[in-house]
Short mmCIF file of C-alpha atoms in Angstrom, two decimals:
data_model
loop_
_atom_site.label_atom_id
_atom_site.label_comp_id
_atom_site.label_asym_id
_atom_site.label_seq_id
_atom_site.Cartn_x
_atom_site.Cartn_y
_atom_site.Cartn_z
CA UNK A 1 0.00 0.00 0.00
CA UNK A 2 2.76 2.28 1.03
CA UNK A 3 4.38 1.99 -2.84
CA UNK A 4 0.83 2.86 -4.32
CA UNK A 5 0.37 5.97 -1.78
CA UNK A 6 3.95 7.17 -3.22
CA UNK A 7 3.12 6.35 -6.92
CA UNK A 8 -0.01 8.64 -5.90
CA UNK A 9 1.80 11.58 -4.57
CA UNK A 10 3.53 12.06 -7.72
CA UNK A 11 1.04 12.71 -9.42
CA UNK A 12 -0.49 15.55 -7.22
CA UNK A 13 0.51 19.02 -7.34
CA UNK A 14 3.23 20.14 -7.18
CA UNK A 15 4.83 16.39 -7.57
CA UNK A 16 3.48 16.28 -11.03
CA UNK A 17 5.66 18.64 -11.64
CA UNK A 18 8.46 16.37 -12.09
CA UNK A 19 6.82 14.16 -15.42
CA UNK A 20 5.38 17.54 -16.98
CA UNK A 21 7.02 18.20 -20.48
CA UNK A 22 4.60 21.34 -21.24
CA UNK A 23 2.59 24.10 -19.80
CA UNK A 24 0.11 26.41 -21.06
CA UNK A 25 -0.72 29.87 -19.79
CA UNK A 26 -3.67 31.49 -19.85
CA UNK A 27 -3.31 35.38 -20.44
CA UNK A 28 -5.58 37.61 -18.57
CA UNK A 29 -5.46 37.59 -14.60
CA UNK A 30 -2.19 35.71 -15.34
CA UNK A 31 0.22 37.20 -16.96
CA UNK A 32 -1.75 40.63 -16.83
CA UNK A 33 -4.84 42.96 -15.86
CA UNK A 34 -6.31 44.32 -18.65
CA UNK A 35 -7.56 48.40 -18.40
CA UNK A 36 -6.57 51.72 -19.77
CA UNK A 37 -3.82 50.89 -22.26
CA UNK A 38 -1.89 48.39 -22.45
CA UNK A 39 -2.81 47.32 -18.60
CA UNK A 40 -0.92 46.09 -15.81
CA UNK A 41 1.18 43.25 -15.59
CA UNK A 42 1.15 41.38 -12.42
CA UNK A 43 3.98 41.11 -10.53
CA UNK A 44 6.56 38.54 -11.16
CA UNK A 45 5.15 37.57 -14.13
CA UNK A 46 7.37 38.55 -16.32
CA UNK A 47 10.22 36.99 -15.19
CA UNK A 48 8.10 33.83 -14.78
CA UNK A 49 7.29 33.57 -18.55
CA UNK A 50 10.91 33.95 -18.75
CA UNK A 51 12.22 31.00 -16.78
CA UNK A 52 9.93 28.81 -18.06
CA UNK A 53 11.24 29.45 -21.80
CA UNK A 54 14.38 28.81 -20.24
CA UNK A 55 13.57 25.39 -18.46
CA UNK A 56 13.14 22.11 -20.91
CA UNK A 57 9.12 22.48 -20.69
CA UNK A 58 7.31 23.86 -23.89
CA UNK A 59 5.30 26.73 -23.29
CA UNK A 60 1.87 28.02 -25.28
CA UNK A 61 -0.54 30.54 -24.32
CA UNK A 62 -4.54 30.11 -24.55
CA UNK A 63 -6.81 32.86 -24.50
CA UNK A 64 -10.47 33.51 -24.48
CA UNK A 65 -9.11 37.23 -25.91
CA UNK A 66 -11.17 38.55 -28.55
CA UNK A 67 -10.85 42.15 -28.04
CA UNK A 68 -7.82 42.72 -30.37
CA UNK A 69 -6.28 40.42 -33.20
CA UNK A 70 -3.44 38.15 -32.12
CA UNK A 71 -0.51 40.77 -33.91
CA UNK A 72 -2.07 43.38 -31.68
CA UNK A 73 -2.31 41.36 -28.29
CA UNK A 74 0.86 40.41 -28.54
CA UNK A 75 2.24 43.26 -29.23
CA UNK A 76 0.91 44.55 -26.08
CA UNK A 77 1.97 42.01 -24.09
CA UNK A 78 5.90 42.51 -25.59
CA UNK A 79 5.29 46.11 -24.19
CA UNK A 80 4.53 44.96 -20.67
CA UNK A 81 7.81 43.26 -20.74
CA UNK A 82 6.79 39.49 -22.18
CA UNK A 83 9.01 37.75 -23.73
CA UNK A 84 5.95 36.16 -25.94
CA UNK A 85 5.80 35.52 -29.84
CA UNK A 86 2.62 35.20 -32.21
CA UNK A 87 3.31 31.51 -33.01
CA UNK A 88 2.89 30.33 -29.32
CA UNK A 89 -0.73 32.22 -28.60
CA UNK A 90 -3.96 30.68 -29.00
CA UNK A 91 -6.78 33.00 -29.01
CA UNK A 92 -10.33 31.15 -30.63
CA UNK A 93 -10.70 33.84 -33.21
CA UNK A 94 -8.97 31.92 -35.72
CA UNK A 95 -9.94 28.75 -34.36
CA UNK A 96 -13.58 30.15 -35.44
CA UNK A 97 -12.49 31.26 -39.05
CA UNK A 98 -11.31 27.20 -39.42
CA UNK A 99 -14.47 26.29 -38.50
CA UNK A 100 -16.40 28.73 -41.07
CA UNK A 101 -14.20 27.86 -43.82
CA UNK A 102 -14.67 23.73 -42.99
CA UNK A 103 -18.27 24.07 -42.83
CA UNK A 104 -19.09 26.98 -45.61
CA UNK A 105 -20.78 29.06 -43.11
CA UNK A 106 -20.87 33.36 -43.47
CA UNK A 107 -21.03 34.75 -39.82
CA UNK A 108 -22.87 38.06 -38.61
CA UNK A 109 -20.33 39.61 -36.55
CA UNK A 110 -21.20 40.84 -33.21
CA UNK A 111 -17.19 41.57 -32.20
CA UNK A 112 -15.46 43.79 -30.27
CA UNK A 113 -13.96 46.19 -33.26
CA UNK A 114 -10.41 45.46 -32.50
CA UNK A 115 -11.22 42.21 -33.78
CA UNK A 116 -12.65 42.77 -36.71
CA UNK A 117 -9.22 42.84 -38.99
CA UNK A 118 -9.11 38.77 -38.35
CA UNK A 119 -12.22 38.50 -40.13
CA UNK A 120 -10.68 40.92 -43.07
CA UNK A 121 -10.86 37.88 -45.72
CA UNK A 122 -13.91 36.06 -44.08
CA UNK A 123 -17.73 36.50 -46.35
CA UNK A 124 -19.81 37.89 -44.77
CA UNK A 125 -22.51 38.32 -47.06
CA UNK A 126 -26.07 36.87 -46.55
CA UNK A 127 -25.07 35.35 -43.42
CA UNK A 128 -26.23 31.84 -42.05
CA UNK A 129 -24.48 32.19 -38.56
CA UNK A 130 -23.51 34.68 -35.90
CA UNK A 131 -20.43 35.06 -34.57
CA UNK A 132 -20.52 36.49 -30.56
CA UNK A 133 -17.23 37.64 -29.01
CA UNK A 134 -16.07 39.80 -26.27
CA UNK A 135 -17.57 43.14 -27.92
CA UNK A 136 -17.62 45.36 -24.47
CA UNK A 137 -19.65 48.77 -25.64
CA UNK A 138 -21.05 47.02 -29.15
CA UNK A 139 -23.03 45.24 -26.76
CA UNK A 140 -26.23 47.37 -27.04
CA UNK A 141 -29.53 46.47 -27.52
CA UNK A 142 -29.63 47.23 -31.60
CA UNK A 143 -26.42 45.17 -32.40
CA UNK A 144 -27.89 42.33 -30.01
CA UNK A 145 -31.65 42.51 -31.62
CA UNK A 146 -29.64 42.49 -35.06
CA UNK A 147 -27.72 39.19 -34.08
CA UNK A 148 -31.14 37.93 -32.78
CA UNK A 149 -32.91 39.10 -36.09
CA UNK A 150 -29.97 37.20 -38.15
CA UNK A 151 -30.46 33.72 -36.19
CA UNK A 152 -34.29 33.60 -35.73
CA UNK A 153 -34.61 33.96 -39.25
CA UNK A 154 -32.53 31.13 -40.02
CA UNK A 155 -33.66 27.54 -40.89
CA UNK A 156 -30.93 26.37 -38.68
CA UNK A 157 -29.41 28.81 -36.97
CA UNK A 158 -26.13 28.62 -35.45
CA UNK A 159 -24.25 30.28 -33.09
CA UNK A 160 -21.08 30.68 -32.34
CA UNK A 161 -19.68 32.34 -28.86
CA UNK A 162 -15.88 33.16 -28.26
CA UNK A 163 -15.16 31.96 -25.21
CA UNK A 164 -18.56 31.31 -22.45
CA UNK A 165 -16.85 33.64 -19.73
CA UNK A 166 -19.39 35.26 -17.19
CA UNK A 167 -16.71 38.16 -15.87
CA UNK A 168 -13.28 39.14 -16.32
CA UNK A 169 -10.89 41.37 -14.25
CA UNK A 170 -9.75 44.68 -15.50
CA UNK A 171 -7.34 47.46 -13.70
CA UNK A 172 -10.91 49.40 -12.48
CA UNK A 173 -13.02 46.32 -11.13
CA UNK A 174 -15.40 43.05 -12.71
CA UNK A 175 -16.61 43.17 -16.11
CA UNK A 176 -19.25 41.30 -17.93
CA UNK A 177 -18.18 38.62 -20.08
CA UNK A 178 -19.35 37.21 -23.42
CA UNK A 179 -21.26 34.60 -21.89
CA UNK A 180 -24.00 36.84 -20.21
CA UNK A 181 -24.74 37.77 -24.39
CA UNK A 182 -24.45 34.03 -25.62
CA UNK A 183 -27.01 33.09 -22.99
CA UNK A 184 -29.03 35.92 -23.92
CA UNK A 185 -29.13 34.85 -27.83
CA UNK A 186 -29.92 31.22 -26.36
CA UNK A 187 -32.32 32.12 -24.30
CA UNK A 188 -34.56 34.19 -26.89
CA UNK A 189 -33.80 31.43 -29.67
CA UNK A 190 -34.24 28.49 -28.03
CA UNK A 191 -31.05 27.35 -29.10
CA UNK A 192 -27.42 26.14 -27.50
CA UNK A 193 -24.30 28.14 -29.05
CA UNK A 194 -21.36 26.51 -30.05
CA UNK A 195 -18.31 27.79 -27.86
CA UNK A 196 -14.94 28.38 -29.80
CA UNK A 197 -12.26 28.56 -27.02
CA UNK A 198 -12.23 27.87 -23.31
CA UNK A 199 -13.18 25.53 -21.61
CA UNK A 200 -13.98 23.36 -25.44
CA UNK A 201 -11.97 20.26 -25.61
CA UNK A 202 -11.59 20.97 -29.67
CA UNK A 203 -9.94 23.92 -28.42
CA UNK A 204 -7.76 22.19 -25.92
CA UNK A 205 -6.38 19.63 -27.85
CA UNK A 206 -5.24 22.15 -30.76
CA UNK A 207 -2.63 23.37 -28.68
CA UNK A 208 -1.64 19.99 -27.11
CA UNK A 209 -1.45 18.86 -30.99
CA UNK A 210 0.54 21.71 -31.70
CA UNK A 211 2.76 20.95 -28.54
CA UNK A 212 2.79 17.48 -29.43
CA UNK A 213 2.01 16.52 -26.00
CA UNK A 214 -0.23 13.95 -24.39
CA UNK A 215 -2.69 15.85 -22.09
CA UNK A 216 -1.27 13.86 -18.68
CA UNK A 217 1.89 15.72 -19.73
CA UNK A 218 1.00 19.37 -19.63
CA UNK A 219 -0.33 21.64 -16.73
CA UNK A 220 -2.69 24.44 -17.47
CA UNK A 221 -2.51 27.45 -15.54
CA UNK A 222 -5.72 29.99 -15.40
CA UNK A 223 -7.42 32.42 -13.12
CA UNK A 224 -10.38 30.80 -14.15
CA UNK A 225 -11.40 28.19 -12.24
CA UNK A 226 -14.28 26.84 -14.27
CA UNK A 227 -12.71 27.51 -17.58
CA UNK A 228 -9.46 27.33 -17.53
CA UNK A 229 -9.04 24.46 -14.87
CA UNK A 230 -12.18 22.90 -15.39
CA UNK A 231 -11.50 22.72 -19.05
CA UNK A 232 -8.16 21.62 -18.53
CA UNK A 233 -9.11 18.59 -16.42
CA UNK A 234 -11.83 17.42 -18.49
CA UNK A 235 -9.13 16.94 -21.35
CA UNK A 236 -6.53 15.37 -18.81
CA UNK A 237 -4.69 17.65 -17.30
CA UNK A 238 -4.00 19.09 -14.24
CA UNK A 239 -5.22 22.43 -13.70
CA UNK A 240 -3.61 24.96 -11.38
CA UNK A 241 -5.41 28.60 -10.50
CA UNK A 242 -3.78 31.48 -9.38
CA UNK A 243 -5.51 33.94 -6.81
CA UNK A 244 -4.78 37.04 -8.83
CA UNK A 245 -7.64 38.22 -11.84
CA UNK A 246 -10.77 36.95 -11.18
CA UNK A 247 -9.86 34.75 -8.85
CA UNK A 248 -12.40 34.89 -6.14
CA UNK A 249 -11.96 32.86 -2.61
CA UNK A 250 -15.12 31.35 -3.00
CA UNK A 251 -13.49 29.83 -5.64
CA UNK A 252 -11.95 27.12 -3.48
CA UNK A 253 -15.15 25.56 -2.34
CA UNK A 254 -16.28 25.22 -5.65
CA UNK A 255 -19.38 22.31 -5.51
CA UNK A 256 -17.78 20.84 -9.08
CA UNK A 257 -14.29 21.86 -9.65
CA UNK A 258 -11.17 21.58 -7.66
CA UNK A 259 -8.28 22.74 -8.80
CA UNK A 260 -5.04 20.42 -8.36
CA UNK A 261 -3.27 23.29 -6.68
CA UNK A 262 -3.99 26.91 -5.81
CA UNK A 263 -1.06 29.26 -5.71
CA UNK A 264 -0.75 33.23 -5.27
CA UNK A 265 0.46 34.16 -8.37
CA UNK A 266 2.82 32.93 -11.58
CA UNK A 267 5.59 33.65 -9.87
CA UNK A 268 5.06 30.98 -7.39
CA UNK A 269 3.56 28.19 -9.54
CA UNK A 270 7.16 28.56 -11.91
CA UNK A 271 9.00 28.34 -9.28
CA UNK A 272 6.93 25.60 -7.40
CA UNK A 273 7.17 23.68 -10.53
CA UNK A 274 11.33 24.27 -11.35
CA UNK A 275 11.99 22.98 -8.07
CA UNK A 276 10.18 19.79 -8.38
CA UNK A 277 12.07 19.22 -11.56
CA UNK A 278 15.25 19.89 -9.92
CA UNK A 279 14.78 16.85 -7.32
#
């Protein structure tokens, strides 16, 4: 018994640690707090990103960010002082345009206009599908009758939503999330939206493909317990939160999810993790 209870221990957090060959970051409340330009990045973060590309693990990021394209994101987040490169971010926006192209569909946008350059070579033209995404102010009540107006006057109407989020943390305080809208849309059209990012498996295992990773080998970290780690774990990994963005306390007596370990910040899941590998 005492052999199994060992064999078991490694595979908790932080023992895991030590068989991990990837991790993936979320962005937001991780890395950074969004807000008045390019936002804040939270301490130690940097330098976190930066010893992981160091270490031997590979490292992607996956976003629910559809505020901005991925160029512009980035580019922000190189400003904050991330070393970070286009190639290693996974935002659903182009995840989405996959999915049009695959299935001949021509959304509706109802975007935030920062986004709106991905769709640049997407037709849009007598559209049989709306497309929902984090759209902050173009979330008034014409653009979300004229999304409504698009899908209830389809045969089949589908919808697509950018993430399923209910809040997210900026600089000044909680905002509302492009779930509240996708529940909205469902609720008036009696219908169930297709979601195109976290906490989708689809979306999951595009990045472990691209890692080339089995899911037992990679550790998601999110301040997202129900998204991020949730989604995480349902694919097979372990899922770690961090009590910085939306991270609430309640968040640790979830009734459904349990994170495999809860840590103050990036900083101290990096170097939780670096140690393990070094015993």
């Amino acid at each position: 018994m005492r052999i199994q209870h060992s064999n078991m221990a490694a595979t908790g957090w932080p023992e895991c640690a030590k068989s991990l060959k990837g991790v993936i970051l979320d962005l937001c409340g991780v890395l950074y707090d969004s807000g008045e330009g390019d936002g804040v990045a939270i301490s130690g973060s940097a330098a976190a990103v930066k010893k992981l590309k160091e270490s031997d693990l590979q490292l992607r990021f996956c976003t629910n960010e559809t505020q901005a394209t991925r160029e512009k994101f980035v580019g922000k987040l190189q400003r904050l002082g991330f070393d970070i490169s286009v190639s290693e971010v996974f935002p659903p926006a182009p995840a989405a345009i996959a999915v049009l192209k695959e299935r001949g569909l021509r959304p509706h946008l109802l975007v935030h206009d920062g986004l709106l350059d991905e769709f640049d070579g997407v037709d849009k033209s007598n559209p049989n599908c709306v497309i929902i995404g984090d759209a902050a102010e173009n979330f008034s009540y014409k653009n979300l009758n004229e999304a409504f107006t698009v899908l209830i006057g389809l045969e089949k109407p589908v919808l697509f939503s950018l993430g399923q989020g209910r809040y997210y943390k900026e600089t000044d305080g909680l905002k509302l999330d492009v779930g509240v809208y996708m529940k909205a849309l469902e609720y008036a059209c009696d219908l169930k939206a297709e979601v195109i990012g976290k906490p989708s498996p689809t979306f999951f295992q595009s990045v472990l493909n691209d890692m080339g990773l089995q899911p037992h080998e990679v550790l998601m970290i999110g301040d997202d317990l129900v998204n991020d780690v949730g989604g995480a774990q349902r694919c097979g990994m372990k899922g770690v939160q961090v009590r910085t963005g939306k991270y609430r306390p309640s968040d640790e007596k979830h009734p459904t999810v349990k994170a495999d370990g809860t840590v103050d910040n990036l900083a101290q899941a990096v170097d939780m993790i670096l140690s393990q590998r070094l015993h």
